[in-house]
Amino acid sequence: MISAEGLKVEFGVKPLFADATFTIADKDRVALVGKNGAGKSTLLKILARQEHPTAGSITMPQDQTVGYLPQVMVLSDETSVREEAQKAFASLTALKERVERLERQMSERTDYESDGYMQLVERYTQEHERLLMMGAESREAELERTLMGLGFLRSDFDRPTREFSGGWRMRIELAKILLERPDVLLLDEPTNHLDIESIQWLEQLLQQWSGAVVLVSHDRAFINNVTNRTLEISCGHIIDYRVKYNEYVVLRRERREQQQRAYENQQKEIQEMRQFIERFRYQATKAVQVQQKVKQLEKIVPIEVDEVDNSAMHLKFPPCLRSGDYPIICDDVRKAYDHIVFDHVNLTIKRGEKVAFVGKNGEGKSTLVKCIMGEIPFEGMLKVGHNVQIGYFAQNQAQLLDESLTVHDTIDRVARGEVRLRINDILGAFMFGGEASDKRVRVLSGGERSRLAMIRLLLEPVNLLILDEPTNHLDMPSKDVLKEAIRAFDGTAIIVSHDREFLDGLVTKVFEFGGGRVREHIGGIYDYLRTKGQEALGAPLSTPEGAAMPNSRNKKSKNQTIEAPTGAVGGASSYAEHKEQQKQLRKAERAVEESEKKISRMEQRLKELDQLFMDPQKASDMTLVMEYTDTKRQLDAEVERWEQLSEDLEQLSQQ
């Protein structure tokens, strides 16, 4: 367990956060959220004991182990992938060497009856049992499973780490941390360089993790699937929401609305007090009441309203020429280096389609994009359609920016028309607000350059967008702005991404790269993932004609007539059926009445809570906020249930 008491961190005049107090229990799955610069990574470093707070303390058991994955790390270039990953077993290796040393000592000695020999045997027994408990025999298999789960092939295990890119080296470091099995995992953007399959593997692992997990991520689907608690850094405070991220978003909005109401009520109360004081300040008969009002005014603690950027940022691509009906046509395209990257690629992308390229890293997604751009040679026929104007975003695009310009000037040079009046808003939406817009490009980090290159692309008149990992350096609000802009884009878009939430509702076709082939899947990203899940389980992807669909057996539609068995003729049978119908009718009536009573009770409780929120001191009470949200959710569900019950009752009454 980790306990934080009164944490305060300040680098300048204004602290990142202050008076932060919270605990993290052994099984907690915590998402750490907040806008960029709020202090998320700093808090992780404090929890990992790599930095110290300005004030306050962190306490945890002495024997508790912590694994920390930073955004940037340095690995040795002198080891292979396997050797680097085996460093996770350093303590196990040392224990194994001690056991082997004790074995040698026992074999060399002959004083079997002496006290010294018996002590040696006892020490050997203890250390050997510890070795067995730590699972020494299964660790090598676990190492291989972990590396393969993170996307490595067996042929990669003995390759030097220096041959891998920064993203793959991050995977090696993540594998080491997971293999160490720490009591607490602290992960800073762990999915940035993972493909969809590796992210799903990591999700499943973290869901079953025996210790605590605290993570920072801008992958909404990932944190929703992994975490059950959300710590938000906002307005210099840390607020604890014991719910998943999606539920936190709803709670946070409701909490701010309640804060706003309480703030307005408080301002009204303050205004009335001041008016009373001003009106009766010089009347002797009211002197006592005036003094009381003055004291009350001094004791009022101002209610803070969370800072939320409510400015609706909508970007729209500038008008461009209409392209041909088929912007991209591939016919038996092949690309090989010392190995075949892909072969027999046949695909057609129609005008206006939004498609995704997915698959493990190294399977050829970016390679085919480079073929389309004409950057590398290939075999086969690849045709770019008539009047196609390509807007291309890749990580190296950031290196093509003019380093002598400021951020604002870089965008000002490509902006046209009314967009020029909104440059500051656009920069703010992509985390270049305030003084950041005056920075020179030469001093920007790699992530900042990528965001700036993305903004430039959004303002260019193109009709075919090709985006290679566009969301790696964007926070959630920025991703939402980009997603909305692409969705409203009239042209064609090819998106290489591992971010499921970003692709969901955006693409209508998925091209899967793997095994030297490119396979087309009609539908969205989750349709594709469901298909992949069925393939993995060996389930049929289509239903034979005439066969029942899953879960449809024995179910009757509302309008289906249930025929009586042949041979049932009037008399007792008819009377029994009538009695059964009456019984079902009374049961349905009672169900409707009970539902109406529940609805009435919940509506009454919501009214009571609304009255409580009028009190400024109770407006920020998270217990009441969560009760209000839960009650409202239950009320909505009960109303739906009441509608269904009423419909069933009406059908029974008509029989």
XYZ file of C-alpha atoms in Angstrom:
655
model
C 0.000 0.000 0.000
C 1.146 3.566 -0.786
C 0.020 6.482 1.346
C 0.494 10.111 0.239
C 0.026 12.804 2.857
C -0.127 16.535 2.113
C 1.917 16.384 -1.108
C 2.947 19.692 -2.641
C 5.050 20.230 -5.769
C 6.093 23.636 -7.089
C 8.604 24.601 -9.750
C 7.640 28.241 -10.195
C 5.349 30.680 -8.455
C 2.241 28.513 -8.822
C 2.425 24.931 -7.497
C 1.502 21.996 -9.743
C -0.600 20.654 -6.888
C -0.831 21.097 -3.124
C -2.219 19.334 -0.072
C -2.700 16.071 -2.002
C -3.674 13.181 0.237
C -4.628 9.726 -1.036
C -3.873 6.019 -0.638
C -3.307 3.283 -3.201
C -4.322 -0.177 -2.010
C -2.764 -3.477 -3.068
C -5.296 -4.302 -5.796
C -6.068 -0.797 -7.086
C -6.000 -0.029 -10.827
C -5.564 3.749 -11.012
C -5.662 6.058 -14.050
C -3.819 9.323 -13.458
C -5.430 12.026 -15.615
C -5.177 15.762 -16.194
C -4.192 18.163 -18.932
C -0.607 18.192 -20.213
C 1.659 19.941 -17.728
C -0.651 19.249 -14.787
C 1.997 17.088 -13.079
C 1.049 13.485 -13.925
C 4.565 12.314 -14.817
C 5.973 14.254 -11.861
C 3.627 12.458 -9.469
C 4.662 9.081 -10.919
C 8.332 9.962 -10.351
C 7.550 10.924 -6.738
C 5.744 7.605 -6.184
C 8.783 5.845 -7.727
C 11.117 7.726 -5.320
C 12.950 9.343 -8.245
C 11.915 12.862 -7.233
C 10.986 14.487 -3.941
C 7.927 16.652 -3.281
C 8.315 20.241 -2.087
C 6.261 19.270 0.973
C 4.397 16.255 2.271
C 5.407 12.602 2.397
C 5.021 9.222 0.725
C 4.992 6.129 2.932
C 5.022 2.480 1.889
C 6.196 -0.827 3.415
C 9.969 -1.315 3.324
C 9.734 -4.655 1.517
C 7.340 -3.323 -1.156
C 8.809 -3.353 -4.668
C 7.983 -0.734 -7.319
C 8.383 -1.014 -11.094
C 8.501 2.306 -12.971
C 8.318 2.755 -16.761
C 9.210 6.341 -17.761
C 8.493 7.852 -21.172
C 12.217 8.027 -21.950
C 14.849 5.484 -20.944
C 18.398 4.391 -21.825
C 19.287 0.767 -22.544
C 22.689 -0.845 -22.935
C 23.828 -1.380 -26.546
C 26.128 -4.269 -25.622
C 23.483 -6.906 -24.869
C 20.971 -8.991 -26.808
C 17.230 -8.715 -26.280
C 17.224 -11.904 -24.190
C 20.207 -10.798 -22.072
C 18.662 -7.396 -21.420
C 15.345 -8.969 -20.400
C 17.147 -11.460 -18.145
C 18.395 -8.542 -16.050
C 14.917 -8.660 -14.497
C 16.028 -11.881 -12.824
C 19.110 -10.353 -11.170
C 17.991 -11.246 -7.643
C 16.948 -14.712 -8.809
C 20.308 -15.229 -10.527
C 22.160 -14.212 -7.369
C 20.038 -16.640 -5.326
C 20.713 -19.422 -7.821
C 24.473 -18.795 -7.557
C 24.241 -18.954 -3.745
C 22.430 -22.294 -3.921
C 25.057 -23.686 -6.313
C 27.840 -22.420 -4.026
C 26.214 -24.112 -1.022
C 25.897 -27.349 -3.036
C 29.626 -27.288 -3.818
C 30.485 -26.670 -0.168
C 28.314 -29.603 0.907
C 29.931 -31.907 -1.662
C 33.454 -30.912 -0.579
C 32.928 -31.462 3.162
C 32.962 -34.849 4.940
C 32.126 -33.811 8.528
C 28.524 -34.892 8.115
C 27.829 -35.098 11.864
C 29.236 -31.678 12.821
C 27.126 -28.671 13.796
C 28.710 -26.618 11.020
C 27.627 -29.129 8.371
C 24.074 -29.246 9.767
C 23.902 -25.436 9.657
C 25.131 -25.578 6.051
C 22.395 -28.101 5.160
C 19.753 -25.949 6.844
C 20.931 -22.828 4.997
C 20.953 -24.747 1.700
C 17.414 -26.055 2.347
C 16.089 -22.551 3.057
C 17.717 -20.997 -0.019
C 16.655 -23.894 -2.265
C 13.046 -23.581 -1.093
C 13.155 -19.831 -1.817
C 14.485 -20.617 -5.286
C 11.615 -23.019 -5.946
C 9.063 -20.519 -4.595
C 10.364 -17.838 -6.968
C 9.679 -20.184 -9.882
C 13.215 -20.412 -11.200
C 12.352 -23.287 -13.493
C 9.534 -21.430 -15.251
C 11.153 -18.002 -15.553
C 12.751 -18.631 -18.948
C 9.407 -19.704 -20.398
C 7.806 -16.627 -18.802
C 10.495 -14.412 -20.378
C 9.726 -15.789 -23.824
C 5.951 -15.435 -23.341
C 6.360 -11.817 -22.227
C 8.640 -10.816 -25.110
C 6.367 -12.500 -27.648
C 3.302 -10.919 -26.058
C 4.938 -7.520 -26.613
C 5.501 -8.316 -30.297
C 9.003 -9.816 -30.469
C 9.702 -12.897 -32.582
C 11.889 -15.761 -31.370
C 14.396 -14.762 -34.030
C 14.692 -11.342 -32.298
C 15.768 -12.755 -28.919
C 19.470 -12.973 -29.759
C 19.690 -9.741 -31.781
C 21.612 -6.824 -30.168
C 19.355 -4.144 -28.667
C 21.190 -1.474 -30.695
C 19.474 -2.798 -33.850
C 16.036 -1.805 -32.498
C 14.285 1.560 -32.604
C 13.371 3.529 -29.496
C 9.834 2.112 -29.506
C 11.069 -1.491 -29.494
C 13.644 -0.704 -26.789
C 10.787 0.663 -24.681
C 9.094 -2.727 -25.069
C 12.230 -4.448 -23.747
C 12.196 -2.197 -20.682
C 8.490 -2.880 -20.167
C 9.171 -6.628 -20.412
C 11.882 -6.331 -17.728
C 9.526 -4.504 -15.372
C 6.741 -7.058 -15.876
C 9.154 -9.964 -15.333
C 10.321 -8.471 -12.031
C 6.724 -8.847 -10.734
C 6.788 -5.697 -8.561
C 4.094 -5.046 -5.971
C 3.302 -1.682 -7.615
C 3.461 -0.900 -11.350
C 3.907 2.755 -12.374
C 3.503 3.109 -16.153
C 3.921 6.394 -18.047
C 2.350 6.129 -21.532
C 3.016 2.365 -21.923
C 1.004 2.055 -25.175
C 2.761 4.773 -27.183
C 4.843 2.309 -29.208
C 2.655 -0.810 -29.025
C 0.456 -2.212 -31.790
C -3.167 -3.235 -31.184
C -2.367 -6.895 -30.472
C 0.359 -5.990 -27.953
C -1.954 -3.473 -26.263
C -4.653 -6.119 -25.898
C -2.097 -8.584 -24.486
C -0.922 -5.962 -21.971
C -4.540 -5.177 -21.020
C -5.219 -8.815 -20.164
C -1.995 -9.058 -18.159
C -2.745 -5.918 -16.119
C -6.342 -7.000 -15.475
C -4.938 -10.110 -13.746
C -1.989 -8.357 -12.068
C -1.698 -9.320 -8.411
C -0.395 -5.921 -7.259
C -1.398 -2.284 -7.713
C -1.222 -0.440 -11.050
C -0.960 3.334 -11.574
C -0.759 4.513 -15.169
C -0.771 7.610 -17.340
C -2.211 7.091 -20.812
C -4.041 9.018 -23.525
C -5.472 5.746 -24.909
C -9.067 5.949 -23.668
C -9.939 2.321 -24.518
C -6.826 1.057 -22.710
C -7.450 2.889 -19.429
C -11.155 1.985 -19.504
C -10.296 -1.702 -19.875
C -7.551 -1.701 -17.219
C -8.435 0.788 -14.464
C -11.270 1.004 -11.945
C -10.293 4.276 -10.277
C -9.333 7.738 -11.561
C -7.091 10.331 -9.895
C -7.469 13.730 -11.541
C -4.946 16.562 -11.196
C -6.915 19.778 -11.698
C -6.632 23.354 -10.422
C -3.665 22.365 -8.239
C -5.659 19.643 -6.465
C -5.843 15.876 -6.760
C -9.419 14.586 -6.814
C -10.174 10.906 -6.296
C -12.959 9.302 -8.368
C -13.408 5.610 -7.576
C -14.787 4.773 -11.018
C -13.557 3.962 -14.524
C -12.519 6.777 -16.863
C -15.811 6.943 -18.826
C -17.799 7.177 -15.594
C -15.313 9.750 -14.274
C -16.018 11.980 -17.293
C -19.740 11.981 -16.409
C -19.101 12.518 -12.689
C -16.655 15.328 -13.388
C -19.166 17.160 -15.578
C -21.895 16.795 -12.951
C -19.489 17.812 -10.188
C -18.562 20.975 -12.063
C -22.231 21.812 -12.678
C -22.874 21.459 -8.943
C -19.825 23.575 -8.172
C -21.088 26.221 -10.558
C -24.528 26.276 -8.911
C -22.970 26.445 -5.452
C -20.603 29.225 -6.618
C -23.515 31.249 -8.023
C -25.514 30.781 -4.800
C -22.508 31.850 -2.747
C -21.964 34.939 -4.904
C -25.610 35.832 -4.498
C -25.311 35.423 -0.718
C -22.149 37.560 -0.637
C -23.825 40.251 -2.725
C -26.824 40.365 -0.386
C -24.535 40.677 2.666
C -22.584 43.517 1.085
C -25.766 45.341 0.125
C -27.043 44.985 3.703
C -23.736 46.295 5.098
C -23.669 49.260 2.716
C -27.308 50.095 3.375
C -27.197 50.044 7.182
C -23.518 50.815 7.830
C -24.231 54.207 9.449
C -27.447 53.353 11.307
C -26.864 52.857 15.023
C -29.934 50.627 15.362
C -28.460 48.162 12.892
C -24.853 48.252 14.144
C -24.982 44.768 15.712
C -26.484 43.154 12.606
C -23.941 44.919 10.374
C -21.036 43.618 12.484
C -22.493 40.109 12.326
C -22.700 40.333 8.527
C -19.111 41.585 8.321
C -17.881 38.633 10.407
C -19.918 36.168 8.329
C -18.458 37.676 5.171
C -14.907 37.282 6.481
C -15.504 33.606 7.337
C -16.821 32.635 3.907
C -14.445 30.289 2.064
C -14.724 30.982 -1.688
C -15.952 28.014 -3.713
C -13.569 27.056 -6.518
C -14.920 25.900 -9.860
C -12.716 23.444 -11.749
C -11.039 24.956 -14.766
C -12.493 23.374 -17.884
C -11.825 24.414 -21.445
C -15.350 24.651 -22.777
C -14.390 26.458 -25.962
C -15.814 24.409 -28.812
C -12.885 23.854 -31.167
C -13.988 22.671 -34.591
C -11.441 22.387 -37.400
C -12.432 21.910 -40.990
C -10.116 21.179 -43.865
C -10.041 23.926 -46.504
C -11.830 23.258 -49.818
C -9.864 21.277 -52.414
C -10.206 19.757 -55.880
C -12.400 16.684 -56.336
C -10.260 13.615 -56.898
C -10.983 10.675 -59.179
C -13.330 7.914 -58.046
C -10.449 5.656 -56.992
C -7.581 7.595 -55.360
C -5.520 4.431 -54.710
C -5.420 1.153 -56.670
C -2.883 -1.601 -55.885
C -2.511 -4.578 -58.249
C -0.111 -7.362 -57.188
C 2.158 -4.930 -55.341
C 5.244 -6.552 -53.829
C 8.041 -5.212 -51.639
C 11.062 -7.128 -50.397
C 14.391 -6.278 -48.814
C 16.365 -9.261 -47.498
C 12.902 -10.709 -46.758
C 9.419 -10.292 -48.240
C 7.572 -7.452 -46.516
C 4.351 -8.081 -48.472
C 3.340 -9.759 -51.721
C 0.258 -9.890 -53.973
C -1.280 -6.777 -52.446
C -4.543 -6.048 -54.258
C -6.673 -3.265 -52.857
C -8.824 -0.389 -54.047
C -9.669 2.681 -51.967
C -12.676 4.683 -53.161
C -13.082 8.438 -52.964
C -14.434 9.517 -49.574
C -13.517 6.291 -47.751
C -11.806 6.419 -44.367
C -9.683 3.268 -43.939
C -7.256 1.979 -41.307
C -3.971 0.129 -41.789
C -3.413 -2.144 -38.779
C -1.076 -4.972 -37.817
C 2.044 -5.656 -35.821
C 4.969 -3.269 -36.155
C 7.270 -4.320 -38.972
C 4.546 -5.969 -41.066
C 4.654 -3.296 -43.788
C 2.037 -0.633 -42.967
C 4.426 2.317 -43.226
C 6.244 0.595 -46.104
C 3.080 0.555 -48.255
C 2.471 4.195 -47.348
C 5.988 5.027 -48.606
C 5.213 3.112 -51.804
C 2.077 5.229 -52.292
C 4.130 8.377 -51.692
C 6.730 7.217 -54.266
C 9.512 7.319 -51.673
C 10.716 3.740 -52.256
C 10.664 1.373 -55.273
C 8.326 -1.643 -55.450
C 7.100 -4.325 -57.840
C 3.614 -4.496 -59.357
C 1.201 -1.721 -60.256
C 0.225 1.062 -57.834
C -1.898 3.817 -59.301
C -2.627 7.174 -57.668
C -5.896 8.500 -59.100
C -6.699 11.622 -61.089
C -6.414 15.017 -59.338
C -5.259 13.399 -56.067
C -3.564 15.876 -53.715
C -1.904 14.033 -50.828
C -1.430 15.377 -47.332
C 1.082 13.098 -45.605
C 1.889 12.970 -41.905
C 4.720 10.791 -40.616
C 7.080 11.110 -37.678
C 9.865 12.479 -39.910
C 7.570 15.259 -41.143
C 8.391 17.062 -37.922
C 12.029 17.333 -39.020
C 11.060 19.289 -42.156
C 9.809 22.334 -40.235
C 11.654 25.643 -40.525
C 13.562 25.849 -37.215
C 14.003 29.632 -37.418
C 10.251 30.327 -37.210
C 8.078 30.525 -34.118
C 5.165 28.145 -33.585
C 2.671 30.925 -34.408
C 4.521 31.992 -37.580
C 4.730 28.376 -38.792
C 0.942 28.129 -38.791
C 0.361 31.707 -39.939
C 2.231 30.959 -43.189
C -0.147 28.150 -44.208
C -3.430 29.511 -42.786
C -5.866 31.070 -45.234
C -9.057 33.135 -44.916
C -11.007 33.131 -41.641
C -8.755 30.463 -40.144
C -6.071 33.123 -39.605
C -8.362 34.785 -37.041
C -8.480 31.538 -35.030
C -4.793 30.569 -35.014
C -4.442 31.032 -31.252
C -7.502 28.837 -30.613
C -6.156 26.126 -32.909
C -2.724 26.218 -31.247
C -4.383 26.027 -27.824
C -6.368 22.947 -28.864
C -3.073 21.216 -29.651
C -1.339 22.279 -26.423
C 0.470 25.373 -27.774
C -1.527 27.907 -25.792
C -0.155 31.086 -24.214
C 3.605 31.654 -24.317
C 4.186 28.290 -26.046
C 3.062 29.828 -29.357
C 6.089 32.167 -29.264
C 8.637 29.344 -28.967
C 11.088 28.811 -31.808
C 10.732 25.484 -33.607
C 14.392 24.699 -32.861
C 13.696 24.408 -29.106
C 10.646 22.144 -29.439
C 10.758 18.509 -28.362
C 10.063 15.712 -30.836
C 6.483 15.379 -29.616
C 5.852 19.129 -29.893
C 7.230 19.169 -33.441
C 4.920 16.294 -34.383
C 1.905 18.205 -33.084
C 2.948 21.325 -34.987
C 3.364 19.315 -38.212
C -0.132 17.880 -37.641
C -1.660 21.376 -37.351
C 0.038 22.433 -40.596
C -1.413 19.418 -42.365
C -4.923 20.226 -41.099
C -4.750 23.624 -42.823
C -3.541 22.411 -46.236
C -6.020 21.939 -49.143
C -5.686 18.178 -49.833
C -8.137 15.454 -50.846
C -6.194 12.373 -49.679
C -4.940 12.253 -46.097
C -2.302 9.694 -45.138
C -1.632 9.743 -41.377
C 1.050 7.485 -39.896
C 0.528 7.182 -36.107
C -1.035 10.665 -35.788
C -2.090 10.355 -32.117
C 1.206 9.381 -30.447
C 1.858 12.837 -28.982
C -1.716 14.090 -28.570
C -3.757 14.217 -25.372
C -7.439 13.199 -25.372
C -8.972 16.634 -26.164
C -6.510 17.103 -29.055
C -7.335 13.644 -30.403
C -11.030 14.514 -30.266
C -10.400 17.687 -32.305
C -8.405 15.736 -34.896
C -10.964 12.923 -35.070
C -13.827 15.358 -35.622
C -11.872 17.134 -38.375
C -11.137 13.869 -40.224
C -14.731 12.668 -39.823
C -15.975 15.900 -41.436
C -13.286 15.707 -44.166
C -14.835 15.354 -47.644
C -11.843 13.552 -49.089
C -10.233 10.152 -48.556
C -8.187 9.151 -45.512
C -5.692 6.351 -44.798
C -4.865 6.108 -41.097
C -2.078 3.966 -39.646
C -2.879 3.743 -35.941
C -3.095 1.434 -32.925
C -5.530 3.695 -31.035
C -8.855 1.812 -31.038
C -10.871 4.656 -29.528
C -9.545 7.073 -32.166
C -10.395 4.692 -35.038
C -13.822 3.767 -33.628
C -16.568 5.564 -35.559
C -13.977 7.044 -37.927
C -13.038 4.246 -40.352
C -15.384 1.971 -42.291
C -12.792 -0.462 -43.600
C -9.696 -2.081 -42.071
C -6.691 -3.452 -43.968
C -4.776 -5.976 -41.853
C -1.040 -6.401 -42.498
C 0.558 -9.686 -41.453
C 2.475 -12.674 -42.771
C 3.387 -10.898 -46.006
C -0.291 -10.388 -46.903
C -2.823 -7.564 -46.725
C -6.387 -8.630 -45.882
C -9.453 -6.420 -46.243
C -12.108 -6.288 -43.481
C -15.350 -4.401 -44.067
C -16.597 -2.509 -40.997
C -15.132 -0.514 -38.122
C -12.170 -1.308 -35.892
C -14.212 -3.207 -33.298
C -15.901 -5.259 -36.045
C -12.402 -6.240 -37.167
C -11.273 -7.067 -33.608
C -14.368 -9.218 -33.031
C -13.605 -11.079 -36.251
C -10.016 -11.589 -35.099
C -11.296 -12.910 -31.771
C -13.541 -15.426 -33.557
C -10.661 -16.550 -35.753
C -8.472 -17.044 -32.708
C -11.159 -19.231 -31.114
C -11.814 -21.138 -34.315
C -15.429 -19.909 -34.435
C -17.223 -19.658 -37.808
C -17.231 -16.181 -39.346
C -20.482 -16.762 -41.230
C -23.677 -18.610 -40.486
C -24.757 -21.375 -42.929
C -28.062 -20.727 -44.658
C -30.955 -21.903 -42.528
C -28.902 -22.257 -39.335
C -29.946 -20.454 -36.166
C -27.859 -17.462 -35.136
C -26.137 -17.631 -31.712
C -28.438 -16.842 -28.768
C -31.512 -16.899 -31.024
C -32.667 -20.390 -30.075
C -35.997 -20.604 -28.219
C -36.508 -16.834 -28.415
C -39.801 -15.481 -29.798
C -40.300 -12.033 -31.300
C -43.025 -9.816 -29.873
C -45.278 -10.365 -32.907
C -44.756 -14.116 -33.202
C -47.800 -16.339 -32.621
C -47.221 -19.366 -30.382
C -49.389 -22.155 -31.693
C -51.091 -24.600 -29.312
C -50.072 -28.260 -29.618
C -52.361 -30.319 -31.814
C -54.913 -32.416 -29.960
C -55.728 -29.820 -27.286
C -59.484 -29.345 -27.646
C -61.577 -26.927 -25.467
C -62.835 -27.994 -21.987
C -60.374 -28.199 -19.110
C -57.503 -27.199 -21.369
C -59.211 -23.900 -22.326
C -60.069 -23.152 -18.676
C -56.464 -23.859 -17.595
C -55.160 -21.528 -20.291
C -57.581 -18.779 -19.186
C -56.474 -19.148 -15.531
C -52.823 -18.983 -16.578
C -53.459 -15.806 -18.618
C -55.191 -14.156 -15.653
C -52.291 -15.126 -13.404
C -49.758 -13.625 -15.842
C -51.894 -10.464 -16.126
C -51.981 -9.930 -12.326
C -48.221 -10.573 -12.145
C -47.586 -7.985 -14.864
C -49.824 -5.422 -13.091
C -47.908 -5.892 -9.809
C -44.579 -5.494 -11.633
C -45.734 -2.179 -13.159
C -46.960 -0.911 -9.761
C -43.682 -1.829 -8.041
C -41.697 -0.127 -10.798
C -43.796 3.049 -10.434
C -43.143 3.068 -6.677
C -39.377 2.725 -7.251
C -39.436 5.586 -9.740
C -41.351 7.774 -7.284
C -38.864 7.049 -4.460
C -35.849 7.807 -6.636
C -37.361 11.040 -7.993
C -38.053 12.152 -4.415
C -34.445 11.401 -3.407
C -33.093 13.404 -6.352
C -35.205 16.384 -5.246
C -33.770 16.052 -1.713
C -30.221 15.950 -3.075
C -30.883 19.026 -5.227
C -31.932 20.860 -2.077
C -28.766 19.717 -0.268
C -26.599 21.009 -3.126
C -27.990 24.473 -2.534
C -25.802 24.485 0.579
C -22.297 25.610 -0.589
C -20.590 23.374 1.979
C -22.281 20.255 0.598
C -21.974 21.077 -3.093
C -18.486 19.546 -3.266
C -19.276 16.499 -1.109
C -18.166 13.579 -3.346
C -20.326 11.093 -1.401
C -23.443 13.094 -2.266
C -22.228 13.620 -5.852
C -21.758 9.886 -6.375
C -25.133 9.113 -4.743
C -26.808 11.628 -7.071
C -25.151 10.076 -10.131
C -25.944 6.494 -9.101
C -29.566 7.381 -8.307
C -30.001 9.157 -11.643
C -28.493 6.189 -13.499
C -30.788 3.772 -11.650
C -33.786 6.025 -12.354
C -33.072 6.052 -16.107
C -32.760 2.253 -16.104
C -35.983 1.841 -14.091
C -37.915 4.139 -16.441
C -36.808 1.984 -19.382
C -37.860 -1.126 -17.435
C -41.253 0.469 -16.619
C -41.845 1.211 -20.314
C -41.115 -2.403 -21.214
C -43.322 -3.734 -18.398
C -46.175 -1.427 -19.475
C -45.869 -2.652 -23.049
C -45.965 -6.295 -21.885
C -49.031 -5.545 -19.731
C -50.854 -3.973 -22.673
C -50.167 -7.012 -24.836
C -51.449 -9.361 -22.121
C -54.604 -7.236 -21.682
C -55.403 -7.526 -25.396
C -55.165 -11.319 -25.441
